[in-house]
Structure formats: structure tokens, C-alpha cells
Short mmCIF file of C-alpha atoms and ligand atoms in Angstrom, two decimals:
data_model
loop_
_atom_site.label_atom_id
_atom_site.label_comp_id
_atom_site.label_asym_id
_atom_site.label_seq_id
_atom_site.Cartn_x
_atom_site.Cartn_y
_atom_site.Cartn_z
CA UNK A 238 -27.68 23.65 2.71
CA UNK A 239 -28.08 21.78 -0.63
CA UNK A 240 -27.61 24.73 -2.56
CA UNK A 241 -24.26 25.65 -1.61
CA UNK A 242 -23.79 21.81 -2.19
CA UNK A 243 -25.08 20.54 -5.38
CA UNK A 244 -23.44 22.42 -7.89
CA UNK A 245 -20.58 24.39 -6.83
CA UNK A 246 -17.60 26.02 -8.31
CA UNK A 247 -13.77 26.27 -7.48
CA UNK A 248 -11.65 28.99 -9.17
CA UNK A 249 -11.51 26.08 -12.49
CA UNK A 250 -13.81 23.57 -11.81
CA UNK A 251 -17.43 22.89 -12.02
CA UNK A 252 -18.69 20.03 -8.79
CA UNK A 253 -22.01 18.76 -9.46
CA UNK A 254 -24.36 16.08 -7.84
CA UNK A 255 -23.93 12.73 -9.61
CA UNK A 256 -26.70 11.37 -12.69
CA UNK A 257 -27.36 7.92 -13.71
CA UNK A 258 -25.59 9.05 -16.69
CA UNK A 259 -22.41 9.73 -15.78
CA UNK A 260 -21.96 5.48 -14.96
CA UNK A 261 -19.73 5.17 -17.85
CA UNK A 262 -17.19 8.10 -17.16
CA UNK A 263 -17.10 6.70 -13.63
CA UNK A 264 -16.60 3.08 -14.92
CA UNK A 265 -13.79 4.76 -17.27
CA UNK A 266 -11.80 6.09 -14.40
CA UNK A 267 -12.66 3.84 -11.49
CA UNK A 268 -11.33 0.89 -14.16
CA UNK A 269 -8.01 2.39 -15.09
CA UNK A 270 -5.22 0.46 -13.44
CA UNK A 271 -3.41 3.95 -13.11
CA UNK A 272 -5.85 5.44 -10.81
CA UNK A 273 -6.02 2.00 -9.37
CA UNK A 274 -2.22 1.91 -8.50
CA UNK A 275 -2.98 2.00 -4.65
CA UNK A 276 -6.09 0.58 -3.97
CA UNK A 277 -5.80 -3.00 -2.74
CA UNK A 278 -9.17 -4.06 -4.36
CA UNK A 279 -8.00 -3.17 -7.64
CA UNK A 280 -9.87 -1.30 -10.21
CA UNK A 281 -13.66 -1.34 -10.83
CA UNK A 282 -14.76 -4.78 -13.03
CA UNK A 283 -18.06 -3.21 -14.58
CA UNK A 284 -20.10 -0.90 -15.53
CA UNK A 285 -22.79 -2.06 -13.12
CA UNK A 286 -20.47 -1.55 -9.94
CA UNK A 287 -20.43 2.38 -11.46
CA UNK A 288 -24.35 2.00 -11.40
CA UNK A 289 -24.26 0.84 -8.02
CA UNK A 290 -21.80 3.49 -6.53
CA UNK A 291 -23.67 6.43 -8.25
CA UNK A 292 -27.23 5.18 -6.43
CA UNK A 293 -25.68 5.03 -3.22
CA UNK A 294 -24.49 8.79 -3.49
CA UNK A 295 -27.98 9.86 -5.06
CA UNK A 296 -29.33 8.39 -1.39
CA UNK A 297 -26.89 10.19 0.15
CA UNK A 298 -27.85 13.44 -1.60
CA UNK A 299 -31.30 12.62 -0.81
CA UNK A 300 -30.73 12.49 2.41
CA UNK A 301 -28.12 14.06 3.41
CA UNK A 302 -27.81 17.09 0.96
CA UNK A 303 -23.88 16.02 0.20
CA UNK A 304 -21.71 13.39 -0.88
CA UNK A 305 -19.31 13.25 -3.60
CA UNK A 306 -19.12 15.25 -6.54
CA UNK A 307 -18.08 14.79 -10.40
CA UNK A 308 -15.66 17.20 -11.48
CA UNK A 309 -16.03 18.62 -14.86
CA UNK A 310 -14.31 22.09 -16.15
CA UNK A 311 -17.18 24.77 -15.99
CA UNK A 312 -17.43 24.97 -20.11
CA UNK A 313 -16.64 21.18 -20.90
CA UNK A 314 -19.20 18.01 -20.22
CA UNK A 315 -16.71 15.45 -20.25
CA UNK A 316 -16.04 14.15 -16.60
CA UNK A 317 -12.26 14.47 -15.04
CA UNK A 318 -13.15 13.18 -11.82
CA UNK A 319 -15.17 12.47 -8.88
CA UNK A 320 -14.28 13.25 -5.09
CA UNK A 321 -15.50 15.78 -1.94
CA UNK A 322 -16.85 14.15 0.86
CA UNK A 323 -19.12 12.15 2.10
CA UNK A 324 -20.57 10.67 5.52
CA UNK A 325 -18.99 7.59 6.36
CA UNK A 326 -18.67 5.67 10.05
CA UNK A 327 -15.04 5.31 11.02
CA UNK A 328 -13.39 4.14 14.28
CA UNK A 329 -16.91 4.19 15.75
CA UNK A 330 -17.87 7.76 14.53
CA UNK A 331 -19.46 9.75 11.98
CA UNK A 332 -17.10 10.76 9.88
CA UNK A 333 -16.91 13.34 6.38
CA UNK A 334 -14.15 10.92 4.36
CA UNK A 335 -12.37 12.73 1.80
CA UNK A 336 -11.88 11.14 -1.67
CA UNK A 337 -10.62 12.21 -5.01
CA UNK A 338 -9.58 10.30 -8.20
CA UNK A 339 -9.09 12.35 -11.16
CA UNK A 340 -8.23 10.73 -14.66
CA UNK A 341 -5.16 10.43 -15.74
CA UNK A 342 -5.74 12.74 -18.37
CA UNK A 343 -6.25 15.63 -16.32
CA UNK A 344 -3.76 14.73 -13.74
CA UNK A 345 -0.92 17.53 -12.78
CA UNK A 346 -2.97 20.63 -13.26
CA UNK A 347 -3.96 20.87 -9.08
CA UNK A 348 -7.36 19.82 -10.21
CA UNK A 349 -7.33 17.55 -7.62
CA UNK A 350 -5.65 19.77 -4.87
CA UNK A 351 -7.90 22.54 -6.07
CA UNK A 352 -11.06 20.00 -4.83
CA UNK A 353 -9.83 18.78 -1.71
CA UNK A 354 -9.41 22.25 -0.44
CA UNK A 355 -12.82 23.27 -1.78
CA UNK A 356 -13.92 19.98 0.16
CA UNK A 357 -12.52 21.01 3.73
CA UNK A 358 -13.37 24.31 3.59
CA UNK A 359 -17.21 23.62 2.46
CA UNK A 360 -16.80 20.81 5.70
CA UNK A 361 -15.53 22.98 8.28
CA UNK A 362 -17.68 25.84 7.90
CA UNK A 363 -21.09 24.08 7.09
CA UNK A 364 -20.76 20.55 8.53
CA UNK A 365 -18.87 21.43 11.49
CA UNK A 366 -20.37 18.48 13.92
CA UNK A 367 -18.48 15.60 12.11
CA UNK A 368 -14.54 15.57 11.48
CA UNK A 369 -13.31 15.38 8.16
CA UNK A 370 -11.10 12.61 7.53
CA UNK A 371 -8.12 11.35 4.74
CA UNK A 372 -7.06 7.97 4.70
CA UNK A 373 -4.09 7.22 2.94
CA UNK A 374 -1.47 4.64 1.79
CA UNK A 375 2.13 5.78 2.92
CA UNK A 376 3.13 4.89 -0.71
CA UNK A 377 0.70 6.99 -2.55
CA UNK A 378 2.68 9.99 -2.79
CA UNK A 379 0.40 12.01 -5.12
CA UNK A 380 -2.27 11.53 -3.10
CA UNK A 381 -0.31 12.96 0.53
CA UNK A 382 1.14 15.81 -1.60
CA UNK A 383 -2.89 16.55 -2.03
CA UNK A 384 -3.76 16.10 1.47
CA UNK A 385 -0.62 17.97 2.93
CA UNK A 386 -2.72 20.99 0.82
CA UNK A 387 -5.73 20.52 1.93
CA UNK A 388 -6.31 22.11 5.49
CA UNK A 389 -6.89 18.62 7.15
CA UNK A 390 -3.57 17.56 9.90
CA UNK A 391 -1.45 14.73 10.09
CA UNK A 392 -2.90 12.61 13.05
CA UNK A 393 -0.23 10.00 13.69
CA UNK A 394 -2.26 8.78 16.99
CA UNK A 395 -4.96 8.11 14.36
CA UNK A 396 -3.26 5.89 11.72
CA UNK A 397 -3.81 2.04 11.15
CA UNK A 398 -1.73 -0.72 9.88
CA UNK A 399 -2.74 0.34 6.10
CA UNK A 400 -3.51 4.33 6.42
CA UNK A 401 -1.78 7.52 7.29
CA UNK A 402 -4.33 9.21 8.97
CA UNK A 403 -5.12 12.79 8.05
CA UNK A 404 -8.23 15.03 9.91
CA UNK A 405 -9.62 18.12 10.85
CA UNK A 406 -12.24 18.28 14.30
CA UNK A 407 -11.30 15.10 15.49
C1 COA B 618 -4.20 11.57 -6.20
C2 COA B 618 -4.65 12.22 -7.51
C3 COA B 618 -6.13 12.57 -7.43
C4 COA B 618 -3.83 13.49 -7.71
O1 COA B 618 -4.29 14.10 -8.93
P1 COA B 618 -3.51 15.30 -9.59
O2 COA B 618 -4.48 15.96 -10.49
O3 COA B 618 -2.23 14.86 -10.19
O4 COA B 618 -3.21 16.19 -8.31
P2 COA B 618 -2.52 17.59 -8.23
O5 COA B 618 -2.08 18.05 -9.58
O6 COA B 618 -3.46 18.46 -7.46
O7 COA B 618 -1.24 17.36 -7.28
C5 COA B 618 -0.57 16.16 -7.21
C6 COA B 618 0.80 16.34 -6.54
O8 COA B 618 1.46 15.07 -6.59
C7 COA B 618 2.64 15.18 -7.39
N1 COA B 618 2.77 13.92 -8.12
C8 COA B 618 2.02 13.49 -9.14
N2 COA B 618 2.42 12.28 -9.54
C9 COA B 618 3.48 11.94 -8.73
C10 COA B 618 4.34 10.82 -8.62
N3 COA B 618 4.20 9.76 -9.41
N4 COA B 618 5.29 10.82 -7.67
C11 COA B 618 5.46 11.87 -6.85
N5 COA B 618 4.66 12.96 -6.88
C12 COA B 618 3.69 13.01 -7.82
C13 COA B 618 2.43 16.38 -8.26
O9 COA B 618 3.65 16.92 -8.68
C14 COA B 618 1.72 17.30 -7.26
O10 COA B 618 2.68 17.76 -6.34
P3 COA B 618 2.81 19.30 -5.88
O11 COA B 618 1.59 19.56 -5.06
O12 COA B 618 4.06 19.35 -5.08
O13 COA B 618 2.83 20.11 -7.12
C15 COA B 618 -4.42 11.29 -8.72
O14 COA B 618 -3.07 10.88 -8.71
C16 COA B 618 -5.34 10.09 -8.72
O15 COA B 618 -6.47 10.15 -9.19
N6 COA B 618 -4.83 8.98 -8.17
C17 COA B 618 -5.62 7.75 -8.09
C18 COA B 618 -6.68 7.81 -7.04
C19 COA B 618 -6.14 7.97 -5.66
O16 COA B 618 -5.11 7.39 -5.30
N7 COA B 618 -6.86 8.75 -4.88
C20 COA B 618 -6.54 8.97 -3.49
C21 COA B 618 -7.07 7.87 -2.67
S1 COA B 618 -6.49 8.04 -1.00
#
């Protein structure tokens, strides 16, 4: 299971288990008010939050053989964005959550789109126990355009004062 997991690749990009490391290319886009535009907490304060964030998914590797990715291109070390999916408990269930914040740099190209797909499809067919869930502000329309390409299906019966409510095997 970890195999097909660890270090994938999409048609362009490269999806790889997280390293200590990468904290300051995920303090660099988790801290840019742009990919911050919808997300009520606002964007990461420090470096150590990035720390903390990348030793939770490690665990979750560890233990789980999944969580979220970083995104690079295949031929390029520099990190465009983190995102896939990764075992949360939601409305009383396990639950695969799907994420993805690209930076800015990058944004436009379907990187992101190209990811989530990846993300459901590697969900569906290998973690088929849990639904896969999107949860996402009705103003953040970059973020439904990637969902609406994803595979996952508007659930109104699932939304919540904040969320549209995306899934797939709920
Ligand atoms: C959501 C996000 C990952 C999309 O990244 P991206 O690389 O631009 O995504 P894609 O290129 O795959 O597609 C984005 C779609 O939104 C559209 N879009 C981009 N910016 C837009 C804007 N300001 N207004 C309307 N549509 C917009 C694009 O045209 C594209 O539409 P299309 O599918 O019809 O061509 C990126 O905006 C981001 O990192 N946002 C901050 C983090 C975030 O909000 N994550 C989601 C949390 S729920």
C-alpha cells in the first residue's frame, strides 16, 4: 500500500511523502495571504507551525501509509504545493479530507485539479472503507471549480453553516 503512496506521479507532477526539510517551502506558502484568502484562521505565523504540521503527517505516514503530499514538477526540487488526503474524523466518522494549496506561482496550470483527481481516484480504489470528503467555503471559487473536477459529489444534505460539502462513499 505505501508504495503506490509515497511517491507517486500524475501526468506533470511528482507527489512525495513530506521531509523535515521541506518546513520552509511549507511556511512560504501556508504564510502567503493569497493562499490564505479563505481560511478564517489566517495564514501560518512561523516556521515552527510548518515544523509541527510536517511531524504530524510523518505519523500519519507511519502509520497509516498516506497523508498529504508535496507537489513538486518531476525534474524541479522547488515545492509548488502540498495536498491529497488524509484521515481525519468528521461528523462522527473516519473520513479521507481532501486538501490542496498550491503557490501562487504555479497557480492556473490545473496543477491543482490535476492532484485532486489523482487524490480521489488513489481513495476510491485503495481506501475504499472511508469516504472522501471536500469542505469548502461558498466564496472560494477556485477551490469549487477544483472540486467540481475531481470525482467527489455535491452533498447538499451534508453542508454546515461554513462549508459546501463535497464527497464520494458517504
Ligand atoms: C484552490 C487552488 C489550489 C487552485 O489552484 P490552481 O492551480 O489555480 O487550480 P487549477 O488551475 O487546477 O484550477 C483552478 C480553477 O479556478 C479558476 N480560478 C482561478 N482563480 C480564480 C478566481 N479568482 N476567480 C474565479 N475562478 C478562478 C481557474 O480558471 C480554474 O478554472 P477552470 O477549471 O474552469 O479552468 C489555489 O487557488 C490555492 O492554493 N488556493 C488557496 C488554498 C485553498 O483555498 N485551498 C482550498 C481549501 S478548501
Amino acid at each position: 500500500m505505501e508504495q503506490k503512496f509515497d511517491r507517486a506521479t500524475t501526468d506533470r507532477l511528482l507527489l512525495r511523502r513530506p521531509r523535515q526539510e521541506d518546513a520552509p517551502s511549507v511556511f512560504q506558502i501556508e504564510s502567503d495571504p493569497r493562499t490564505n484568502q479563505f481560511r478564517p484562521a489566517g495564514p501560518m505565523k512561523n516556521i515552527g507551525e510548518a515544523t509541527e504540521n510536517i511531524n504530524a503527517w510523518q505519523a500519519e505516514w507511519d502509520t497509516y501509509g498516506f497523508s498529504y503530499w508535496i507537489v513538486t514538477l518531476p525534474n524541479n526540487p522547488t515545492v509548488i504545493g502540498i495536498g491529497g488526503i488524509r484521515c481525519i474524523r468528521w461528523k462522527e466518522r473516519y473520513i479521507l479530507n481532501l486538501y490542496y494549496r498550491f503557490s501562487p506561482t504555479v497557480w492556473g496550470n490545473e496543477y491543482a485539479s490535476e492532484l485532486a483527481k489523482f487524490a480521489v481516484d488513489l481513495g476510491s480504489n485503495h481506501l475504499s472503507n472511508f469516504p472522501i470528503v471536500a469542505r469548502i467555503r461558498s466564496s472560494n471559487v477556485p477551490s469549487l471549480k477544483v472540486v467540481e473536477k475531481s470525482g467527489l459529489k455535491r452533498r447538499h444534505d451534508l453542508d454546515t453553516s461554513e462549508h459546501l460539502v463535497y464527497a464520494l462513499g458517504w
